Amino acid sequence: MLNDVERWLSTRSWSLTDRPLHKIMAAKRTSGSTVSVVLPALNEEETVGEIVSIIRHDLMQQVPLVDEIVVVDSGSTDRTSAVAAAAGARVVHRDDILPRMPAVPGKGEVLWRSLLVTSGDIVCFIDADLKEFSSDFVTGIVGPLLTDPGVDLVKAMYDRPLGGAAGQGGRVTELMARPLLNMHWPQLAGFVQPLGGEYAARRSLLEQLPFPVGYGVELGMLVDALHLVGLDALAQVDVGVRKHRHQDGQALGRMAAAIYRTAQLRLARGHLIRPAITQFERTRDGFEPRTYSVDTEERPPMSEIAEYQQRKAA
């Protein structure tokens, strides 16, 4: 392991217990910083309500750490929006944000648009499919941003069980993202969960980053943040265990393709020969090919969007 990664692990890799809540709250009062929590959601009616309720109870009613909770609905066909609103979140539909730019499907698209409908100095992203959720996820990753002005982005790290087996989740991380980072961006090799959906960052950083519209957003954000602010401005916090809905193998294949494409663009900004992935499904007639397009679009830094500039100037 690189010497600077070993040093980073000893100075920028923390546990939830390193920052008690009362110290985080004291830092928030001193700094005057505001915190927005964003949940990107697509058909998550079974879990989104409990996540919102826990954050509201623990971090808005018990202590005023979180200033707003926004659920950005990415086109749900179930009761995700209604459940989230009933739990106390402000719900915004993806298509209602920046309507002059037609939205495309993808998680990164939703995260990018969320910057236009939130106001916090610190933006905390939480996936909406988490089970047995704890508000420690929020305090863990927001804490360093409030207590340490030299930190700009914090990712959660955790165990990811799969089917009762500890540590077997995160298959795309182990098979795609970790090899890519170790080979091409070894300074980022210390991140335990580079693709995890729970992370927080300063708005001043997020508004300068391009956002891959799909599953490549987490890897792209890490790589771009490394180049923009340096390794010591990045950190991770152990928040325990993450339980969520797992996707099937083919969905993971599509995710891996999007992540590889994101890495490829950052390595060479070269021409994509074939931005698609073909997978196979068994039918009565044998194996049938199914071809899916790979996300090839990225949104520019939000600081370049006229509507965002106007809002900041107001």
mmCIF file of C-alpha atoms in Angstrom:
data_model
loop_
_atom_site.group_PDB
_atom_site.id
_atom_site.type_symbol
_atom_site.label_atom_id
_atom_site.label_comp_id
_atom_site.label_asym_id
_atom_site.label_seq_id
_atom_site.Cartn_x
_atom_site.Cartn_y
_atom_site.Cartn_z
ATOM 1 C CA MET A 1 0.000 0.000 0.000
ATOM 2 C CA LEU A 2 1.178 3.499 -0.796
ATOM 3 C CA ASN A 3 2.653 5.443 2.097
ATOM 4 C CA ASP A 4 0.190 8.293 1.595
ATOM 5 C CA VAL A 5 -2.746 5.845 1.740
ATOM 6 C CA GLU A 6 -1.455 4.382 4.994
ATOM 7 C CA ARG A 7 -1.091 7.895 6.388
ATOM 8 C CA TRP A 8 -4.580 8.805 5.141
ATOM 9 C CA LEU A 9 -6.090 5.750 6.801
ATOM 10 C CA SER A 10 -4.603 6.811 10.134
ATOM 11 C CA THR A 11 -5.677 10.464 9.853
ATOM 12 C CA ARG A 12 -8.869 10.499 7.741
ATOM 13 C CA SER A 13 -10.546 7.176 8.554
ATOM 14 C CA TRP A 14 -12.699 7.420 11.664
ATOM 15 C CA SER A 15 -15.297 5.665 13.763
ATOM 16 C CA LEU A 16 -18.741 6.970 14.610
ATOM 17 C CA THR A 17 -17.696 7.179 18.264
ATOM 18 C CA ASP A 18 -14.871 9.623 17.520
ATOM 19 C CA ARG A 19 -17.366 12.501 17.379
ATOM 20 C CA PRO A 20 -20.133 12.412 19.998
ATOM 21 C CA LEU A 21 -23.337 14.147 18.979
ATOM 22 C CA HIS A 22 -22.925 16.969 21.491
ATOM 23 C CA LYS A 23 -19.569 17.907 19.942
ATOM 24 C CA ILE A 24 -21.073 17.857 16.458
ATOM 25 C CA MET A 25 -23.908 20.118 17.597
ATOM 26 C CA ALA A 26 -21.486 22.517 19.267
ATOM 27 C CA ALA A 27 -19.498 22.737 16.028
ATOM 28 C CA LYS A 28 -22.697 23.358 14.061
ATOM 29 C CA ARG A 29 -23.678 26.240 16.325
ATOM 30 C CA THR A 30 -20.199 27.748 16.121
ATOM 31 C CA SER A 31 -19.942 27.486 12.350
ATOM 32 C CA GLY A 32 -23.535 28.424 11.569
ATOM 33 C CA SER A 33 -23.536 25.786 8.829
ATOM 34 C CA THR A 34 -26.794 24.291 7.590
ATOM 35 C CA VAL A 35 -27.364 20.646 6.652
ATOM 36 C CA SER A 36 -29.592 19.216 3.938
ATOM 37 C CA VAL A 37 -30.367 15.490 3.695
ATOM 38 C CA VAL A 38 -31.300 14.210 0.231
ATOM 39 C CA LEU A 39 -32.874 10.824 -0.495
ATOM 40 C CA PRO A 40 -32.951 9.869 -4.185
ATOM 41 C CA ALA A 41 -35.905 7.508 -4.522
ATOM 42 C CA LEU A 42 -37.368 5.225 -7.181
ATOM 43 C CA ASN A 43 -40.147 2.892 -6.017
ATOM 44 C CA GLU A 44 -39.018 2.751 -2.395
ATOM 45 C CA GLU A 45 -42.377 2.967 -0.592
ATOM 46 C CA GLU A 46 -41.428 0.112 1.742
ATOM 47 C CA THR A 47 -38.395 1.842 3.252
ATOM 48 C CA VAL A 48 -38.372 5.574 2.536
ATOM 49 C CA GLY A 49 -40.941 6.491 5.191
ATOM 50 C CA GLU A 50 -39.049 4.906 8.066
ATOM 51 C CA ILE A 51 -35.778 6.563 7.013
ATOM 52 C CA VAL A 52 -37.401 9.992 6.859
ATOM 53 C CA SER A 53 -39.198 9.471 10.185
ATOM 54 C CA ILE A 54 -36.015 8.451 11.995
ATOM 55 C CA ILE A 55 -34.035 11.404 10.671
ATOM 56 C CA ARG A 56 -36.818 13.834 11.577
ATOM 57 C CA HIS A 57 -37.211 12.433 15.084
ATOM 58 C CA ASP A 58 -33.530 12.022 15.970
ATOM 59 C CA LEU A 59 -31.906 14.912 14.113
ATOM 60 C CA MET A 60 -34.602 17.570 13.762
ATOM 61 C CA GLN A 61 -36.884 17.151 16.776
ATOM 62 C CA GLN A 62 -34.492 15.763 19.395
ATOM 63 C CA VAL A 63 -31.525 17.861 18.228
ATOM 64 C CA PRO A 64 -31.479 20.422 15.386
ATOM 65 C CA LEU A 65 -28.670 18.911 13.327
ATOM 66 C CA VAL A 66 -30.585 18.547 10.046
ATOM 67 C CA ASP A 67 -32.252 21.626 8.589
ATOM 68 C CA GLU A 68 -34.176 19.981 5.740
ATOM 69 C CA ILE A 69 -35.005 16.534 4.369
ATOM 70 C CA VAL A 70 -35.733 16.371 0.655
ATOM 71 C CA VAL A 71 -36.841 13.247 -1.199
ATOM 72 C CA VAL A 72 -36.293 13.552 -4.935
ATOM 73 C CA ASP A 73 -38.639 11.131 -6.687
ATOM 74 C CA SER A 74 -37.055 9.725 -9.819
ATOM 75 C CA GLY A 75 -40.306 8.662 -11.492
ATOM 76 C CA SER A 76 -41.771 6.184 -8.999
ATOM 77 C CA THR A 77 -44.884 4.238 -9.960
ATOM 78 C CA ASP A 78 -45.706 3.238 -6.377
ATOM 79 C CA ARG A 79 -46.546 5.364 -3.310
ATOM 80 C CA THR A 80 -42.993 6.537 -2.653
ATOM 81 C CA SER A 81 -43.887 10.233 -2.837
ATOM 82 C CA ALA A 82 -46.971 9.939 -0.644
ATOM 83 C CA VAL A 83 -45.185 7.857 1.995
ATOM 84 C CA ALA A 84 -42.202 10.220 2.095
ATOM 85 C CA ALA A 85 -44.422 13.296 2.401
ATOM 86 C CA ALA A 86 -46.499 11.696 5.161
ATOM 87 C CA ALA A 87 -43.293 10.985 7.082
ATOM 88 C CA GLY A 88 -42.338 14.654 6.917
ATOM 89 C CA ALA A 89 -40.045 15.039 3.942
ATOM 90 C CA ARG A 90 -40.336 17.705 1.286
ATOM 91 C CA VAL A 91 -40.900 15.722 -1.905
ATOM 92 C CA VAL A 92 -39.810 17.054 -5.278
ATOM 93 C CA HIS A 93 -40.201 15.238 -8.559
ATOM 94 C CA ARG A 94 -37.098 14.987 -10.689
ATOM 95 C CA ASP A 95 -38.878 16.362 -13.769
ATOM 96 C CA ASP A 96 -39.958 19.514 -11.931
ATOM 97 C CA ILE A 97 -36.367 20.554 -11.286
ATOM 98 C CA LEU A 98 -34.713 22.517 -14.100
ATOM 99 C CA PRO A 99 -37.488 21.641 -16.584
ATOM 100 C CA ARG A 100 -35.704 23.301 -19.525
ATOM 101 C CA MET A 101 -33.264 20.353 -19.460
ATOM 102 C CA PRO A 102 -35.228 17.117 -19.993
ATOM 103 C CA ALA A 103 -34.288 14.600 -17.330
ATOM 104 C CA VAL A 104 -32.701 11.266 -18.153
ATOM 105 C CA PRO A 105 -33.046 8.131 -16.019
ATOM 106 C CA GLY A 106 -30.337 7.610 -13.454
ATOM 107 C CA LYS A 107 -29.317 8.149 -9.860
ATOM 108 C CA GLY A 108 -26.631 10.707 -10.684
ATOM 109 C CA GLU A 109 -29.192 12.808 -12.541
ATOM 110 C CA VAL A 110 -31.319 13.016 -9.387
ATOM 111 C CA LEU A 111 -28.392 13.884 -7.128
ATOM 112 C CA TRP A 112 -27.269 16.631 -9.508
ATOM 113 C CA ARG A 113 -30.727 18.180 -9.699
ATOM 114 C CA SER A 114 -31.103 18.039 -5.931
ATOM 115 C CA LEU A 115 -28.549 20.853 -5.590
ATOM 116 C CA LEU A 116 -31.120 23.208 -7.103
ATOM 117 C CA VAL A 117 -33.836 22.402 -4.545
ATOM 118 C CA THR A 118 -31.750 22.283 -1.376
ATOM 119 C CA SER A 119 -30.031 25.070 0.510
ATOM 120 C CA GLY A 120 -27.702 23.437 3.044
ATOM 121 C CA ASP A 121 -24.024 24.326 3.216
ATOM 122 C CA ILE A 122 -23.519 20.594 3.707
ATOM 123 C CA VAL A 123 -25.468 18.115 1.574
ATOM 124 C CA CYS A 124 -25.874 14.559 2.854
ATOM 125 C CA PHE A 125 -27.004 11.835 0.455
ATOM 126 C CA ILE A 126 -28.763 8.741 1.830
ATOM 127 C CA ASP A 127 -30.086 5.880 -0.311
ATOM 128 C CA ALA A 128 -33.824 5.308 0.141
ATOM 129 C CA ASP A 129 -33.722 1.491 0.190
ATOM 130 C CA LEU A 130 -31.935 1.049 3.530
ATOM 131 C CA LYS A 131 -33.439 -1.348 6.064
ATOM 132 C CA GLU A 132 -33.060 -1.121 9.861
ATOM 133 C CA PHE A 133 -31.874 2.447 9.315
ATOM 134 C CA SER A 134 -30.060 4.388 12.024
ATOM 135 C CA SER A 135 -29.559 8.154 12.161
ATOM 136 C CA ASP A 136 -25.916 7.323 12.921
ATOM 137 C CA PHE A 137 -25.464 7.185 9.154
ATOM 138 C CA VAL A 138 -26.155 10.913 9.003
ATOM 139 C CA THR A 139 -24.280 12.032 12.110
ATOM 140 C CA GLY A 140 -21.314 9.876 11.167
ATOM 141 C CA ILE A 141 -20.704 11.450 7.782
ATOM 142 C CA VAL A 142 -21.837 14.986 8.581
ATOM 143 C CA GLY A 143 -19.779 15.209 11.777
ATOM 144 C CA PRO A 144 -16.313 15.604 10.226
ATOM 145 C CA LEU A 145 -17.555 18.332 7.882
ATOM 146 C CA LEU A 146 -18.783 20.369 10.851
ATOM 147 C CA THR A 147 -15.795 19.761 13.117
ATOM 148 C CA ASP A 148 -12.913 19.839 10.620
ATOM 149 C CA PRO A 149 -12.734 22.684 8.070
ATOM 150 C CA GLY A 150 -10.105 20.779 6.099
ATOM 151 C CA VAL A 151 -12.543 18.010 5.143
ATOM 152 C CA ASP A 152 -14.763 18.463 2.072
ATOM 153 C CA LEU A 153 -16.273 15.017 1.422
ATOM 154 C CA VAL A 154 -16.996 12.097 3.756
ATOM 155 C CA LYS A 155 -18.134 8.604 2.777
ATOM 156 C CA ALA A 156 -19.724 6.058 5.088
ATOM 157 C CA MET A 157 -18.065 2.680 5.448
ATOM 158 C CA TYR A 158 -19.834 -0.380 6.804
ATOM 159 C CA ASP A 159 -20.309 -4.129 6.590
ATOM 160 C CA ARG A 160 -22.620 -5.237 3.780
ATOM 161 C CA PRO A 161 -24.130 -8.670 4.505
ATOM 162 C CA LEU A 162 -25.631 -10.701 1.667
ATOM 163 C CA GLY A 163 -28.043 -13.551 2.357
ATOM 164 C CA GLY A 164 -26.861 -13.853 5.948
ATOM 165 C CA ALA A 165 -23.175 -13.903 5.012
ATOM 166 C CA ALA A 166 -21.147 -11.051 6.468
ATOM 167 C CA GLY A 167 -19.087 -8.954 4.105
ATOM 168 C CA GLN A 168 -20.424 -10.490 0.891
ATOM 169 C CA GLY A 169 -22.387 -7.466 -0.309
ATOM 170 C CA GLY A 170 -20.835 -4.853 -2.544
ATOM 171 C CA ARG A 171 -20.113 -7.239 -5.386
ATOM 172 C CA VAL A 172 -19.629 -4.492 -7.975
ATOM 173 C CA THR A 173 -17.266 -2.753 -5.587
ATOM 174 C CA GLU A 174 -15.047 -5.798 -5.269
ATOM 175 C CA LEU A 175 -15.184 -6.940 -8.896
ATOM 176 C CA MET A 176 -15.061 -3.586 -10.683
ATOM 177 C CA ALA A 177 -14.560 -0.430 -8.626
ATOM 178 C CA ARG A 178 -11.800 -1.592 -6.285
ATOM 179 C CA PRO A 179 -9.564 -2.978 -9.052
ATOM 180 C CA LEU A 180 -10.052 0.205 -11.107
ATOM 181 C CA LEU A 181 -9.171 2.481 -8.200
ATOM 182 C CA ASN A 182 -6.165 0.435 -7.122
ATOM 183 C CA MET A 183 -4.750 0.337 -10.635
ATOM 184 C CA HIS A 184 -5.495 3.858 -11.821
ATOM 185 C CA TRP A 185 -6.140 6.031 -8.750
ATOM 186 C CA PRO A 186 -4.178 4.248 -6.006
ATOM 187 C CA GLN A 187 -4.536 7.223 -3.662
ATOM 188 C CA LEU A 188 -8.205 6.223 -3.343
ATOM 189 C CA ALA A 189 -7.398 2.602 -2.487
ATOM 190 C CA GLY A 190 -8.131 3.228 1.195
ATOM 191 C CA PHE A 191 -11.861 3.744 0.704
ATOM 192 C CA VAL A 192 -13.733 0.747 2.107
ATOM 193 C CA GLN A 193 -17.006 1.528 0.297
ATOM 194 C CA PRO A 194 -16.134 3.718 -2.709
ATOM 195 C CA LEU A 195 -19.538 3.066 -4.335
ATOM 196 C CA GLY A 196 -21.612 3.480 -1.179
ATOM 197 C CA GLY A 197 -24.627 5.751 -1.522
ATOM 198 C CA GLU A 198 -24.237 7.393 1.888
ATOM 199 C CA TYR A 199 -21.896 10.364 1.827
ATOM 200 C CA ALA A 200 -21.858 14.043 2.630
ATOM 201 C CA ALA A 201 -19.986 16.955 1.119
ATOM 202 C CA ARG A 202 -19.745 20.691 1.199
ATOM 203 C CA ARG A 203 -21.961 22.393 -1.339
ATOM 204 C CA SER A 204 -18.942 24.448 -2.396
ATOM 205 C CA LEU A 205 -17.355 21.211 -3.640
ATOM 206 C CA LEU A 206 -20.449 19.568 -5.114
ATOM 207 C CA GLU A 207 -21.314 22.577 -7.249
ATOM 208 C CA GLN A 208 -17.911 22.324 -8.960
ATOM 209 C CA LEU A 209 -18.188 18.644 -9.898
ATOM 210 C CA PRO A 210 -19.644 17.072 -13.046
ATOM 211 C CA PHE A 211 -22.214 14.366 -12.263
ATOM 212 C CA PRO A 212 -22.374 11.141 -14.309
ATOM 213 C CA VAL A 213 -26.117 10.659 -14.716
ATOM 214 C CA GLY A 214 -26.195 6.986 -13.766
ATOM 215 C CA TYR A 215 -24.481 4.462 -11.498
ATOM 216 C CA GLY A 216 -21.050 5.916 -12.187
ATOM 217 C CA VAL A 217 -21.770 8.962 -10.045
ATOM 218 C CA GLU A 218 -20.080 7.717 -6.873
ATOM 219 C CA LEU A 219 -16.839 6.659 -8.536
ATOM 220 C CA GLY A 220 -16.766 9.769 -10.708
ATOM 221 C CA MET A 221 -17.313 12.009 -7.697
ATOM 222 C CA LEU A 222 -14.449 10.425 -5.751
ATOM 223 C CA VAL A 223 -11.992 10.691 -8.642
ATOM 224 C CA ASP A 224 -12.963 14.258 -9.515
ATOM 225 C CA ALA A 225 -12.892 15.373 -5.883
ATOM 226 C CA LEU A 226 -9.411 13.880 -5.491
ATOM 227 C CA HIS A 227 -8.171 15.966 -8.406
ATOM 228 C CA LEU A 228 -9.972 19.095 -7.256
ATOM 229 C CA VAL A 229 -9.279 19.217 -3.508
ATOM 230 C CA GLY A 230 -6.722 16.472 -2.823
ATOM 231 C CA LEU A 231 -6.724 13.294 -0.751
ATOM 232 C CA ASP A 232 -6.587 14.954 2.666
ATOM 233 C CA ALA A 233 -9.911 16.716 1.999
ATOM 234 C CA LEU A 234 -11.575 13.292 1.683
ATOM 235 C CA ALA A 235 -12.484 11.027 4.594
ATOM 236 C CA GLN A 236 -14.553 8.024 5.676
ATOM 237 C CA VAL A 237 -16.413 7.051 8.836
ATOM 238 C CA ASP A 238 -17.376 3.569 10.072
ATOM 239 C CA VAL A 239 -21.131 3.585 10.801
ATOM 240 C CA GLY A 240 -21.678 -0.137 11.366
ATOM 241 C CA VAL A 241 -23.824 -2.307 9.101
ATOM 242 C CA ARG A 242 -25.774 -1.438 5.950
ATOM 243 C CA LYS A 243 -28.773 -3.565 4.979
ATOM 244 C CA HIS A 244 -30.667 -2.895 1.771
ATOM 245 C CA ARG A 245 -32.394 -4.441 -1.206
ATOM 246 C CA HIS A 246 -29.906 -6.341 -3.374
ATOM 247 C CA GLN A 247 -30.092 -6.366 -7.149
ATOM 248 C CA ASP A 248 -29.800 -9.383 -9.400
ATOM 249 C CA GLY A 249 -26.669 -10.298 -11.308
ATOM 250 C CA GLN A 250 -27.696 -8.731 -14.590
ATOM 251 C CA ALA A 251 -28.538 -5.419 -12.960
ATOM 252 C CA LEU A 252 -25.119 -5.523 -11.317
ATOM 253 C CA GLY A 253 -23.575 -6.138 -14.729
ATOM 254 C CA ARG A 254 -25.185 -2.985 -16.070
ATOM 255 C CA MET A 255 -23.987 -1.087 -13.035
ATOM 256 C CA ALA A 256 -20.438 -2.353 -13.559
ATOM 257 C CA ALA A 257 -20.526 -1.274 -17.209
ATOM 258 C CA ALA A 258 -21.576 2.254 -16.237
ATOM 259 C CA ILE A 259 -18.805 2.438 -13.648
ATOM 260 C CA TYR A 260 -16.204 1.221 -16.120
ATOM 261 C CA ARG A 261 -17.373 3.812 -18.625
ATOM 262 C CA THR A 262 -17.075 6.549 -15.994
ATOM 263 C CA ALA A 263 -13.518 5.455 -15.238
ATOM 264 C CA GLN A 264 -12.656 5.236 -18.920
ATOM 265 C CA LEU A 265 -13.741 8.805 -19.572
ATOM 266 C CA ARG A 266 -11.629 10.017 -16.709
ATOM 267 C CA LEU A 267 -8.611 8.065 -17.832
ATOM 268 C CA ALA A 268 -8.541 9.230 -21.408
ATOM 269 C CA ARG A 269 -11.607 11.314 -22.247
ATOM 270 C CA GLY A 270 -11.432 9.143 -25.324
ATOM 271 C CA HIS A 271 -14.034 7.838 -27.756
ATOM 272 C CA LEU A 272 -16.361 5.116 -26.503
ATOM 273 C CA ILE A 273 -16.411 2.457 -29.187
ATOM 274 C CA ARG A 274 -19.590 0.785 -27.982
ATOM 275 C CA PRO A 275 -21.525 2.386 -25.138
ATOM 276 C CA ALA A 276 -23.692 -0.695 -24.600
ATOM 277 C CA ILE A 277 -23.653 -4.023 -22.798
ATOM 278 C CA THR A 278 -25.201 -7.243 -24.066
ATOM 279 C CA GLN A 279 -26.396 -9.802 -21.519
ATOM 280 C CA PHE A 280 -28.180 -13.126 -21.941
ATOM 281 C CA GLU A 281 -31.414 -14.567 -20.613
ATOM 282 C CA ARG A 282 -32.534 -18.169 -20.996
ATOM 283 C CA THR A 283 -35.842 -18.615 -22.786
ATOM 284 C CA ARG A 284 -37.650 -21.636 -24.210
ATOM 285 C CA ASP A 285 -35.596 -21.165 -27.395
ATOM 286 C CA GLY A 286 -32.238 -20.963 -25.644
ATOM 287 C CA PHE A 287 -30.208 -17.964 -24.567
ATOM 288 C CA GLU A 288 -31.541 -14.676 -25.898
ATOM 289 C CA PRO A 289 -29.355 -11.559 -26.030
ATOM 290 C CA ARG A 290 -30.544 -8.387 -24.345
ATOM 291 C CA THR A 291 -28.634 -5.221 -25.103
ATOM 292 C CA TYR A 292 -28.764 -2.190 -22.821
ATOM 293 C CA SER A 293 -27.275 1.215 -23.409
ATOM 294 C CA VAL A 294 -24.600 2.385 -20.980
ATOM 295 C CA ASP A 295 -24.972 5.882 -19.573
ATOM 296 C CA THR A 296 -22.803 8.155 -21.692
ATOM 297 C CA GLU A 297 -24.000 11.538 -20.520
ATOM 298 C CA GLU A 298 -22.747 13.705 -17.695
ATOM 299 C CA ARG A 299 -24.208 16.857 -16.238
ATOM 300 C CA PRO A 300 -21.852 19.846 -15.990
ATOM 301 C CA PRO A 301 -20.852 21.382 -12.647
ATOM 302 C CA MET A 302 -23.927 23.012 -11.134
ATOM 303 C CA SER A 303 -21.997 26.277 -10.813
ATOM 304 C CA GLU A 304 -22.242 26.582 -14.618
ATOM 305 C CA ILE A 305 -26.058 26.433 -14.682
ATOM 306 C CA ALA A 306 -27.709 29.848 -15.092
ATOM 307 C CA GLU A 307 -30.625 29.052 -12.776
ATOM 308 C CA TYR A 308 -28.240 28.033 -10.003
ATOM 309 C CA GLN A 309 -26.146 31.176 -10.481
ATOM 310 C CA GLN A 310 -29.298 33.298 -10.259
ATOM 311 C CA ARG A 311 -30.401 31.551 -7.086
ATOM 312 C CA LYS A 312 -27.026 32.141 -5.425
ATOM 313 C CA ALA A 313 -27.100 35.795 -6.450
ATOM 314 C CA ALA A 314 -30.605 36.338 -5.052
#
